[in-house]
Amino acid sequence: MADELNDSLSAPGVAALTSSAYRQALEVIASVEPRIAAATRQELADQRGSLKLIASENYASPAVLLTMGTWFSDKYAEGTVGHRFYAGCQNVDTVEALAAEHARELFGAPYAYVQPHSGIDANLVAFWSILAHHVETPYLEKHQARNVNELTEADWEELRHELGNQRLLGMSLDAGGHLTHGFRPNISGKMFHQQQYGTDPETGLLDYDAVRAKAREFRPLVIVAGYSAYPRRVDFAKMREIADEVGATLMVDMAHFAGLVAGKVFTGDEDPVPHAHVTTTTTHKSLRGPRGGMVLAQEEFAADVDRGCPMVLGGPLSHVMAAKAVALAEARRPEFQVYAQSVADNAKSLAEGFLKRDARLVTGGTDNHLVLLDVTSFGLTGRQAESALLDAGVVTNRNSVPADPNGAWYTSGVRLGTPALTTRGFGAAEFDMVAELIVDVLANTSPVGDSKAKYVLADGVADRTKAASAELLDKHPLYPGLDLA
Ligand code: PLP
């Protein structure tokens, strides 16, 4: 099974074609700027040679990667399919319409907008559309305008005041939410009056009654659900019930777990798309597509989401929309469901590997694609743990834990995800070995004095970890058959 997953990135015959395509492409690049060609080769070597456990990263297929390197990059296409501000967009229309169709079919969404350049951009488009949806109609009527473009400067002044008085309730950063879910210093915390919900201090789990109580008291226009570092599933039906009770719009940011939704691991109440008014995502994390974003919405929000470009976004990246179409077509294949289930099974195995070695996990485990390791039991900060692991060739990222005593910079946790190594074909037994390697590195790392950054890794540990990782990585090569020599 594991190798089938890896092979799905490079079907028979594709590896040879990909090798010759990239060899020639790198020669062309080297003829202009050889240092870029060299860095590109080096990046592949580095990615092949490290244990990538960053929960938000993955490896896109050669088909997805190659689709991004074309002349679609040269085309301006502001507007929407069939309604462009530029001439000559007939092929971009084909691409955008196909990507949107795949997205609608894959997620069962009434409407899909595939232009956002990233997850943050998708969230900004969603905020804009929710504000426009709620605030616009009375204003348009009051000012006898047919759309926002007909409002005067004075109208906008008044509208700005109204927009500034809207409220957003989102998950706090240290509970696992994202910066754009209302974190005060972020634009989302400035354009809205914000309040945040957290997790239960005892269990680390979302407490729906507490969210409901906050929503009743605060009465937000928008409730944002979704997360970057929460290792559990969310009941989106319940979140919608809370939103309905207070008359709020439910926006779900599924950037991290879109692959588990696409792969039908999260269904029913755990599938956000039928429950949320607006769902946003990235396309490059567990969904395994190109770097980018998307907005899915119920029909009533479609017209406002469509105004994302040029109201909020710059011109669409047509070459990336093409790659999104390819990635979404891949995600509609049955193999993707096998992949997604393996991502979740592997995360369980990683978590169990830690627990049986007495490591501490936020919420005591996982039922999605990530685990959040609390490294204070090793006497370390997240920053020290992340650095020591990197010395040993294990790529992770430090992350806050709930009520983090070390703050958002040094942190007390390390976030680990399974999407990337699962794409390489790692299975449950190998993730147990990954847990063993990580525990070995952390148990042999000591802080220096009171420093939250300095540490010493005991002699020989980095070398033995790299040797053990190399064995695992060699068993599951990245892009097997892709040879740049
Ligand atoms: N939303 C969530 C939940 C995320 O975790 C992230 C990134 O990590 C984003 C949005 C932002 O995505 P991007 O980096 O593509 O803007």
Short mmCIF file of C-alpha atoms and ligand atoms in Angstrom, two decimals:
data_model
loop_
_atom_site.label_atom_id
_atom_site.label_comp_id
_atom_site.label_asym_id
_atom_site.label_seq_id
_atom_site.Cartn_x
_atom_site.Cartn_y
_atom_site.Cartn_z
CA MET A 1 0.00 0.00 0.00
CA ALA A 2 2.71 2.45 1.01
CA ASP A 3 4.57 2.14 -2.25
CA GLU A 4 1.35 2.39 -4.25
CA LEU A 5 0.88 5.82 -2.69
CA ASN A 6 4.33 6.94 -3.68
CA ASP A 7 3.94 5.48 -7.17
CA SER A 8 0.75 7.48 -7.65
CA LEU A 9 3.00 10.56 -7.85
CA SER A 10 4.99 9.00 -10.68
CA ALA A 11 2.96 6.49 -12.67
CA PRO A 12 4.96 4.12 -14.93
CA GLY A 13 6.55 6.04 -17.77
CA VAL A 14 5.92 9.39 -16.10
CA ALA A 15 9.17 9.33 -14.13
CA ALA A 16 11.29 9.05 -17.27
CA LEU A 17 9.38 11.85 -18.98
CA THR A 18 9.63 14.01 -15.87
CA SER A 19 13.38 13.42 -15.65
CA SER A 20 13.98 14.56 -19.18
CA ALA A 21 11.59 17.52 -18.81
CA TYR A 22 13.35 18.79 -15.69
CA ARG A 23 16.86 18.11 -16.98
CA GLN A 24 16.16 20.20 -20.03
CA ALA A 25 14.32 22.89 -18.10
CA LEU A 26 17.24 23.24 -15.69
CA GLU A 27 19.63 23.58 -18.61
CA VAL A 28 17.54 26.42 -20.01
CA ILE A 29 17.45 28.13 -16.59
CA ALA A 30 21.21 27.62 -16.13
CA SER A 31 21.87 29.36 -19.44
CA VAL A 32 20.50 32.57 -17.86
CA GLU A 33 21.16 32.27 -14.12
CA PRO A 34 23.07 29.10 -13.18
CA ARG A 35 22.80 29.83 -9.47
CA ILE A 36 19.02 29.47 -9.63
CA ALA A 37 19.35 26.17 -11.49
CA ALA A 38 21.82 25.00 -8.83
CA ALA A 39 19.54 26.08 -5.96
CA THR A 40 16.62 24.27 -7.60
CA ARG A 41 18.65 21.05 -7.85
CA GLN A 42 19.82 21.47 -4.27
CA GLU A 43 16.25 21.97 -3.01
CA LEU A 44 15.25 18.61 -4.47
CA ALA A 45 18.27 16.95 -2.88
CA ASP A 46 17.49 18.56 0.50
CA GLN A 47 13.81 17.60 0.35
CA ARG A 48 14.74 14.06 -0.61
CA GLY A 49 17.19 13.81 2.26
CA SER A 50 15.16 15.11 5.20
CA LEU A 51 12.31 13.83 7.32
CA LYS A 52 9.70 16.47 6.53
CA LEU A 53 7.15 16.64 9.32
CA ILE A 54 5.88 20.18 8.82
CA ALA A 55 2.13 19.68 9.07
CA SER A 56 1.33 22.32 6.44
CA GLU A 57 3.63 20.94 3.74
CA ASN A 58 3.40 18.17 1.19
CA TYR A 59 4.89 17.05 -2.13
CA ALA A 60 2.83 17.90 -5.23
CA SER A 61 2.89 15.50 -8.18
CA PRO A 62 5.15 16.18 -11.19
CA ALA A 63 1.98 16.88 -13.22
CA VAL A 64 1.00 19.64 -10.77
CA LEU A 65 4.52 21.08 -10.66
CA LEU A 66 4.98 21.06 -14.42
CA THR A 67 1.61 22.72 -14.98
CA MET A 68 2.84 25.78 -13.07
CA GLY A 69 5.75 26.40 -15.44
CA THR A 70 3.89 27.59 -18.52
CA TRP A 71 2.90 30.66 -20.48
CA PHE A 72 -0.34 30.97 -18.54
CA SER A 73 1.94 32.87 -16.17
CA ASP A 74 2.13 35.65 -18.78
CA LYS A 75 -1.59 36.33 -18.99
CA TYR A 76 -3.57 38.97 -17.11
CA ALA A 77 -7.14 37.87 -16.36
CA GLU A 78 -8.76 40.11 -13.77
CA GLY A 79 -12.47 39.40 -13.41
CA THR A 80 -14.26 36.07 -13.66
CA VAL A 81 -14.93 33.46 -16.31
CA GLY A 82 -16.55 35.20 -19.27
CA HIS A 83 -16.32 38.64 -17.59
CA ARG A 84 -12.70 39.75 -17.82
CA PHE A 85 -11.13 43.18 -17.70
CA TYR A 86 -8.59 41.95 -20.29
CA ALA A 87 -8.99 40.62 -23.81
CA GLY A 88 -7.84 37.20 -24.94
CA CYS A 89 -8.76 35.20 -21.84
CA GLN A 90 -10.52 32.31 -23.58
CA ASN A 91 -7.94 29.73 -22.45
CA VAL A 92 -7.79 31.12 -18.92
CA ASP A 93 -11.58 30.80 -18.88
CA THR A 94 -11.22 27.11 -19.74
CA VAL A 95 -8.69 26.63 -16.97
CA GLU A 96 -10.59 28.53 -14.28
CA ALA A 97 -13.92 26.92 -15.16
CA LEU A 98 -12.37 23.45 -14.99
CA ALA A 99 -10.64 24.08 -11.67
CA ALA A 100 -13.89 25.43 -10.20
CA GLU A 101 -15.86 22.46 -11.55
CA HIS A 102 -13.41 19.97 -10.02
CA ALA A 103 -13.58 21.86 -6.71
CA ARG A 104 -17.39 21.88 -6.68
CA GLU A 105 -17.58 18.18 -7.53
CA LEU A 106 -14.86 17.12 -5.12
CA PHE A 107 -16.26 19.00 -2.14
CA GLY A 108 -19.97 18.97 -3.04
CA ALA A 109 -19.96 22.77 -2.91
CA PRO A 110 -22.57 24.89 -4.70
CA TYR A 111 -19.90 27.44 -5.68
CA ALA A 112 -16.07 27.54 -5.90
CA TYR A 113 -13.70 30.46 -6.41
CA VAL A 114 -10.22 29.29 -7.35
CA GLN A 115 -8.37 32.60 -7.75
CA PRO A 116 -6.94 33.28 -4.26
CA HIS A 117 -3.15 33.22 -4.28
CA SER A 118 -2.87 31.75 -0.80
CA GLY A 119 -4.86 30.80 2.28
CA ILE A 120 -4.63 34.25 3.80
CA ASP A 121 -5.88 35.77 0.55
CA ALA A 122 -8.78 33.30 0.53
CA ASN A 123 -9.69 34.39 4.06
CA LEU A 124 -9.57 38.06 3.05
CA VAL A 125 -11.90 37.35 0.14
CA ALA A 126 -14.22 35.50 2.51
CA PHE A 127 -14.25 38.38 5.00
CA TRP A 128 -14.93 40.83 2.20
CA SER A 129 -17.77 38.73 0.84
CA ILE A 130 -19.37 38.28 4.28
CA LEU A 131 -19.16 42.01 5.01
CA ALA A 132 -20.45 42.89 1.56
CA HIS A 133 -23.23 40.33 1.83
CA HIS A 134 -24.49 41.66 5.14
CA VAL A 135 -23.77 45.33 4.97
CA GLU A 136 -24.16 46.06 1.34
CA THR A 137 -27.85 45.49 0.73
CA PRO A 138 -29.24 48.10 3.13
CA TYR A 139 -26.60 50.57 2.00
CA LEU A 140 -27.25 50.00 -1.64
CA GLU A 141 -30.94 50.50 -1.07
CA LYS A 142 -30.38 53.57 1.05
CA HIS A 143 -28.12 55.15 -1.56
CA GLN A 144 -30.06 53.88 -4.55
CA ALA A 145 -26.93 52.21 -5.90
CA ARG A 146 -26.97 49.05 -7.96
CA ASN A 147 -23.60 47.87 -6.65
CA VAL A 148 -20.71 49.01 -4.47
CA ASN A 149 -19.02 50.83 -7.35
CA GLU A 150 -21.87 53.33 -7.42
CA LEU A 151 -21.36 54.43 -3.81
CA THR A 152 -19.85 57.90 -3.28
CA GLU A 153 -16.86 58.70 -1.08
CA ALA A 154 -19.21 59.95 1.64
CA ASP A 155 -21.17 56.69 1.46
CA TRP A 156 -17.92 54.78 1.84
CA GLU A 157 -16.98 56.84 4.88
CA GLU A 158 -20.23 55.80 6.51
CA LEU A 159 -19.80 52.23 5.34
CA ARG A 160 -16.27 52.09 6.74
CA HIS A 161 -17.62 53.07 10.10
CA GLU A 162 -20.21 50.32 9.89
CA LEU A 163 -17.67 47.75 8.71
CA GLY A 164 -15.37 48.70 11.54
CA ASN A 165 -18.09 47.93 13.99
CA GLN A 166 -18.57 44.36 12.89
CA ARG A 167 -17.59 41.50 15.17
CA LEU A 168 -15.67 38.30 14.62
CA LEU A 169 -15.28 35.32 16.95
CA GLY A 170 -12.46 32.93 16.08
CA MET A 171 -10.18 30.33 17.68
CA SER A 172 -7.22 31.83 19.51
CA LEU A 173 -3.73 31.35 18.17
CA ASP A 174 -2.46 29.45 21.19
CA ALA A 175 -5.44 27.09 21.10
CA GLY A 176 -4.56 26.23 17.48
CA GLY A 177 -6.33 28.93 15.44
CA HIS A 178 -4.66 30.92 12.67
CA LEU A 179 -3.49 34.54 12.70
CA THR A 180 -6.32 35.44 10.33
CA HIS A 181 -8.98 34.13 12.71
CA GLY A 182 -9.06 37.39 14.64
CA PHE A 183 -5.57 37.54 16.23
CA ARG A 184 -5.43 41.15 17.38
CA PRO A 185 -2.26 42.28 15.52
CA ASN A 186 -3.46 40.67 12.27
CA ILE A 187 -5.64 42.58 9.77
CA SER A 188 -8.53 40.28 10.78
CA GLY A 189 -8.22 41.55 14.35
CA LYS A 190 -8.16 45.14 13.15
CA MET A 191 -10.94 45.14 10.58
CA PHE A 192 -13.29 43.45 13.05
CA HIS A 193 -13.93 43.86 16.74
CA GLN A 194 -12.65 40.46 17.75
CA GLN A 195 -13.01 37.96 20.51
CA GLN A 196 -11.44 34.55 20.64
CA TYR A 197 -12.50 31.16 21.90
CA GLY A 198 -9.99 28.68 23.29
CA THR A 199 -9.98 25.09 24.41
CA ASP A 200 -10.77 23.43 27.72
CA PRO A 201 -7.78 24.00 30.05
CA GLU A 202 -7.99 20.43 31.38
CA THR A 203 -8.51 18.41 28.21
CA GLY A 204 -7.25 20.79 25.52
CA LEU A 205 -10.44 20.00 23.56
CA LEU A 206 -12.86 22.47 22.00
CA ASP A 207 -15.62 23.22 24.47
CA TYR A 208 -18.72 23.87 22.38
CA ASP A 209 -20.72 25.11 25.37
CA ALA A 210 -18.06 27.74 26.03
CA VAL A 211 -18.09 28.78 22.35
CA ARG A 212 -21.89 29.03 22.50
CA ALA A 213 -21.76 31.15 25.68
CA LYS A 214 -19.22 33.52 24.10
CA ALA A 215 -21.25 33.78 20.91
CA ARG A 216 -24.43 34.56 22.86
CA GLU A 217 -22.70 37.29 24.78
CA PHE A 218 -20.63 38.80 21.93
CA ARG A 219 -23.14 38.29 19.08
CA PRO A 220 -20.59 38.26 16.25
CA LEU A 221 -21.34 38.74 12.57
CA VAL A 222 -18.81 36.03 11.74
CA ILE A 223 -17.78 32.89 13.60
CA VAL A 224 -14.58 31.37 12.23
CA ALA A 225 -13.94 27.66 12.78
CA GLY A 226 -10.91 25.72 11.61
CA TYR A 227 -7.34 25.59 12.83
CA SER A 228 -3.62 25.35 12.15
CA ALA A 229 -2.51 23.38 15.17
CA TYR A 230 -5.49 21.65 16.82
CA PRO A 231 -4.99 17.87 16.66
CA ARG A 232 -8.66 16.91 16.77
CA ARG A 233 -11.75 16.85 14.57
CA VAL A 234 -14.37 19.58 14.82
CA ASP A 235 -18.14 19.12 14.81
CA PHE A 236 -19.10 21.68 12.19
CA ALA A 237 -22.81 20.88 12.47
CA LYS A 238 -22.59 22.06 16.07
CA MET A 239 -20.65 25.17 15.07
CA ARG A 240 -23.38 25.98 12.54
CA GLU A 241 -26.05 25.47 15.19
CA ILE A 242 -24.24 28.01 17.38
CA ALA A 243 -23.89 30.45 14.47
CA ASP A 244 -27.59 30.11 13.62
CA GLU A 245 -28.59 30.67 17.21
CA VAL A 246 -26.90 34.10 17.28
CA GLY A 247 -27.55 35.00 13.63
CA ALA A 248 -23.85 34.75 12.67
CA THR A 249 -22.26 33.65 9.41
CA LEU A 250 -20.17 30.50 9.82
CA MET A 251 -16.86 30.63 8.00
CA VAL A 252 -14.66 27.53 8.14
CA ASP A 253 -10.99 27.68 7.25
CA MET A 254 -10.13 24.09 6.30
CA ALA A 255 -6.65 24.99 5.00
CA HIS A 256 -4.99 22.26 7.06
CA PHE A 257 -7.42 19.41 6.67
CA ALA A 258 -8.88 19.96 3.19
CA GLY A 259 -7.17 16.74 2.06
CA LEU A 260 -9.03 14.80 4.75
CA VAL A 261 -12.31 16.33 3.58
CA ALA A 262 -11.49 15.63 -0.09
CA GLY A 263 -10.43 12.08 0.81
CA LYS A 264 -13.72 11.45 2.70
CA VAL A 265 -12.04 10.89 6.04
CA PHE A 266 -14.05 13.78 7.46
CA THR A 267 -17.69 13.25 6.52
CA GLY A 268 -21.09 14.14 7.98
CA ASP A 269 -20.79 16.60 10.85
CA GLU A 270 -16.99 16.72 10.37
CA ASP A 271 -17.25 17.87 6.75
CA PRO A 272 -17.40 21.68 6.92
CA VAL A 273 -18.62 22.34 3.38
CA PRO A 274 -22.35 21.61 3.80
CA HIS A 275 -22.46 23.35 7.19
CA ALA A 276 -20.48 26.54 6.61
CA HIS A 277 -21.82 29.53 4.73
CA VAL A 278 -18.30 30.09 3.41
CA THR A 279 -15.38 27.64 3.48
CA THR A 280 -11.81 28.66 2.71
CA THR A 281 -8.76 26.54 2.12
CA THR A 282 -5.23 26.37 0.88
CA THR A 283 -4.49 23.94 -1.93
CA HIS A 284 -0.92 23.02 -0.98
CA LYS A 285 -1.18 21.33 2.42
CA SER A 286 -2.98 18.01 2.91
CA LEU A 287 -4.77 18.60 -0.42
CA ARG A 288 -1.36 18.17 -2.17
CA GLY A 289 -1.82 20.77 -4.87
CA PRO A 290 0.07 23.90 -5.91
CA ARG A 291 0.67 26.76 -3.45
CA GLY A 292 -2.63 28.66 -3.45
CA GLY A 293 -6.08 29.19 -1.95
CA MET A 294 -9.77 28.67 -2.71
CA VAL A 295 -13.14 29.78 -1.42
CA LEU A 296 -16.19 27.50 -1.46
CA ALA A 297 -19.54 29.05 -0.67
CA GLN A 298 -23.25 28.62 -0.51
CA GLU A 299 -24.99 30.18 -3.50
CA GLU A 300 -26.10 33.30 -1.59
CA PHE A 301 -22.46 34.38 -1.13
CA ALA A 302 -21.29 33.59 -4.67
CA ALA A 303 -21.73 37.04 -6.21
CA ASP A 304 -19.75 38.72 -3.41
CA VAL A 305 -16.98 36.12 -3.45
CA ASP A 306 -16.70 36.61 -7.21
CA ARG A 307 -15.65 40.20 -6.61
CA GLY A 308 -12.50 38.96 -4.83
CA CYS A 309 -10.40 40.11 -7.78
CA PRO A 310 -9.86 43.02 -8.18
CA MET A 311 -11.54 44.16 -4.92
CA VAL A 312 -9.22 42.22 -2.62
CA LEU A 313 -6.84 40.22 -4.79
CA GLY A 314 -4.36 41.02 -7.51
CA GLY A 315 -4.74 39.45 -10.95
CA PRO A 316 -5.29 35.69 -10.87
CA LEU A 317 -2.28 33.41 -11.28
CA SER A 318 -3.62 31.50 -14.26
CA HIS A 319 -0.75 29.00 -14.30
CA VAL A 320 -1.51 28.15 -10.66
CA MET A 321 -5.25 27.86 -11.36
CA ALA A 322 -4.31 25.34 -14.06
CA ALA A 323 -2.24 23.41 -11.52
CA LYS A 324 -5.16 23.55 -9.06
CA ALA A 325 -7.34 21.91 -11.73
CA VAL A 326 -4.77 19.12 -12.14
CA ALA A 327 -4.42 18.61 -8.37
CA LEU A 328 -8.19 18.58 -7.85
CA ALA A 329 -8.54 16.03 -10.66
CA GLU A 330 -5.98 13.89 -8.80
CA ALA A 331 -7.89 14.33 -5.54
CA ARG A 332 -11.07 13.06 -7.21
CA ARG A 333 -9.40 9.70 -7.91
CA PRO A 334 -10.07 6.78 -5.53
CA GLU A 335 -6.32 6.61 -4.68
CA PHE A 336 -6.61 9.97 -2.97
CA GLN A 337 -9.07 8.55 -0.47
CA VAL A 338 -6.56 5.81 0.34
CA TYR A 339 -3.91 8.50 0.78
CA ALA A 340 -6.10 10.61 3.08
CA GLN A 341 -7.00 7.64 5.28
CA SER A 342 -3.29 6.76 5.53
CA VAL A 343 -2.51 10.35 6.60
CA ALA A 344 -4.93 9.98 9.52
CA ASP A 345 -3.82 6.40 10.39
CA ASN A 346 -0.18 7.46 10.33
CA ALA A 347 -0.88 10.41 12.64
CA LYS A 348 -2.44 7.96 15.12
CA SER A 349 0.63 5.77 14.92
CA LEU A 350 2.94 8.76 15.43
CA ALA A 351 0.89 9.83 18.47
CA GLU A 352 0.91 6.33 19.95
CA GLY A 353 4.66 6.17 19.34
CA PHE A 354 5.11 9.27 21.47
CA LEU A 355 2.69 8.24 24.21
CA LYS A 356 4.28 4.83 24.72
CA ARG A 357 7.62 6.60 25.14
CA ASP A 358 6.11 8.88 27.81
CA ALA A 359 6.08 12.04 25.72
CA ARG A 360 3.26 14.51 26.34
CA LEU A 361 0.79 15.44 23.62
CA VAL A 362 -1.70 18.31 23.67
CA THR A 363 -5.18 16.69 23.99
CA GLY A 364 -3.46 13.34 24.63
CA GLY A 365 -3.48 12.26 20.98
CA THR A 366 -4.84 13.04 17.54
CA ASP A 367 -7.62 12.18 15.16
CA ASN A 368 -6.54 14.29 12.22
CA HIS A 369 -3.21 14.73 10.40
CA LEU A 370 -1.12 16.37 13.13
CA VAL A 371 0.17 15.97 16.65
CA LEU A 372 1.25 18.73 18.98
CA LEU A 373 4.13 17.59 21.15
CA ASP A 374 4.51 19.45 24.45
CA VAL A 375 8.30 19.58 24.88
CA THR A 376 8.34 21.05 28.39
CA SER A 377 8.53 17.49 29.74
CA PHE A 378 11.99 17.33 28.08
CA GLY A 379 12.91 20.61 29.82
CA LEU A 380 13.01 22.41 26.46
CA THR A 381 11.28 25.26 24.68
CA GLY A 382 9.75 24.71 21.25
CA ARG A 383 12.56 26.75 19.75
CA GLN A 384 15.28 24.55 21.29
CA ALA A 385 13.45 21.37 20.27
CA GLU A 386 12.89 22.57 16.70
CA SER A 387 16.59 23.52 16.33
CA ALA A 388 17.96 20.29 17.82
CA LEU A 389 15.66 18.24 15.58
CA LEU A 390 16.80 20.20 12.54
CA ASP A 391 20.44 19.48 13.46
CA ALA A 392 19.47 15.82 13.28
CA GLY A 393 17.76 16.22 9.88
CA VAL A 394 14.18 16.23 11.21
CA VAL A 395 12.22 19.22 9.86
CA THR A 396 9.41 20.38 12.15
CA ASN A 397 8.08 23.69 13.37
CA ARG A 398 7.74 25.00 16.87
CA ASN A 399 4.24 25.91 17.94
CA SER A 400 2.46 27.41 20.94
CA VAL A 401 0.54 25.13 23.24
CA PRO A 402 -2.62 26.38 25.02
CA ALA A 403 -1.75 29.09 27.60
CA ASP A 404 1.87 28.79 26.50
CA PRO A 405 4.27 29.94 29.25
CA ASN A 406 6.98 30.63 26.65
CA GLY A 407 4.91 32.88 24.39
CA ALA A 408 4.47 32.76 20.61
CA TRP A 409 8.18 33.15 19.72
CA TYR A 410 9.92 30.51 21.85
CA THR A 411 6.79 28.39 22.45
CA SER A 412 6.53 25.09 24.34
CA GLY A 413 5.47 22.79 21.53
CA VAL A 414 6.49 21.21 18.27
CA ARG A 415 3.85 20.55 15.62
CA LEU A 416 4.27 17.43 13.51
CA GLY A 417 2.17 16.36 10.54
CA THR A 418 1.96 13.24 8.42
CA PRO A 419 0.81 14.46 4.94
CA ALA A 420 4.26 14.80 3.36
CA LEU A 421 5.88 11.55 4.51
CA THR A 422 2.64 9.69 3.76
CA THR A 423 2.94 10.93 0.18
CA ARG A 424 6.40 9.35 0.13
CA GLY A 425 4.81 6.07 1.20
CA PHE A 426 5.64 5.96 4.93
CA GLY A 427 3.31 3.65 6.84
CA ALA A 428 2.31 3.19 10.48
CA ALA A 429 5.43 1.23 11.50
CA GLU A 430 7.70 3.89 10.03
CA PHE A 431 5.87 6.66 11.88
CA ASP A 432 6.42 4.75 15.11
CA MET A 433 10.15 4.79 14.28
CA VAL A 434 9.93 8.53 13.58
CA ALA A 435 8.50 9.01 17.10
CA GLU A 436 11.41 6.97 18.50
CA LEU A 437 13.98 9.11 16.66
CA ILE A 438 12.37 12.35 17.84
CA VAL A 439 12.17 11.24 21.46
CA ASP A 440 15.83 10.16 21.29
CA VAL A 441 16.91 13.60 19.99
CA LEU A 442 14.87 15.53 22.55
CA ALA A 443 15.93 13.32 25.47
CA ASN A 444 19.54 14.06 24.50
CA THR A 445 19.10 17.82 24.18
CA SER A 446 19.80 20.12 27.13
CA PRO A 447 19.08 23.81 27.52
CA VAL A 448 22.04 26.12 28.19
CA GLY A 449 21.52 28.03 31.45
CA ASP A 450 18.32 30.05 31.41
CA SER A 451 18.34 30.54 27.66
CA LYS A 452 15.13 29.76 25.81
CA ALA A 453 17.06 29.42 22.54
CA LYS A 454 20.49 27.89 23.30
CA TYR A 455 20.85 24.15 23.67
CA VAL A 456 23.37 21.34 23.44
CA LEU A 457 22.69 18.14 21.55
CA ALA A 458 24.74 15.24 22.94
CA ASP A 459 27.59 13.98 20.75
CA GLY A 460 26.71 11.39 18.16
CA VAL A 461 22.91 11.82 18.36
CA ALA A 462 22.57 13.88 15.17
CA ASP A 463 24.66 11.33 13.24
CA ARG A 464 22.76 8.30 14.47
CA THR A 465 19.42 10.00 13.77
CA LYS A 466 20.48 10.94 10.25
CA ALA A 467 21.66 7.40 9.57
CA ALA A 468 18.37 5.91 10.81
CA SER A 469 16.34 8.50 8.82
CA ALA A 470 18.37 7.80 5.69
CA GLU A 471 17.34 4.14 5.87
CA LEU A 472 13.67 5.12 6.06
CA LEU A 473 13.98 7.75 3.35
CA ASP A 474 15.88 5.42 1.00
CA LYS A 475 13.06 2.91 1.31
CA HIS A 476 10.60 5.59 0.14
CA PRO A 477 12.38 7.86 -2.33
CA LEU A 478 10.76 11.16 -3.21
CA TYR A 479 9.77 11.23 -6.90
CA PRO A 480 11.15 7.74 -7.58
CA GLY A 481 12.82 7.57 -10.95
CA LEU A 482 13.25 11.34 -11.23
CA ASP A 483 16.91 11.64 -12.12
CA LEU A 484 18.46 15.04 -12.80
CA ALA A 485 21.99 13.77 -13.49
N1 PLP B 1 -5.36 29.28 7.27
C1 PLP B 1 -4.82 28.32 8.03
C2 PLP B 1 -5.70 27.54 8.94
C3 PLP B 1 -3.44 28.08 7.95
O1 PLP B 1 -2.89 27.14 8.74
C4 PLP B 1 -2.66 28.85 7.08
C5 PLP B 1 -1.21 28.67 6.93
O2 PLP B 1 -0.52 28.01 7.53
C6 PLP B 1 -3.28 29.84 6.32
C7 PLP B 1 -4.63 30.03 6.44
C8 PLP B 1 -2.48 30.72 5.41
O3 PLP B 1 -2.13 30.10 4.24
P1 PLP B 1 -1.08 30.81 3.26
O4 PLP B 1 0.24 30.66 3.90
O5 PLP B 1 -1.23 30.04 2.00
O6 PLP B 1 -1.51 32.23 3.10
#
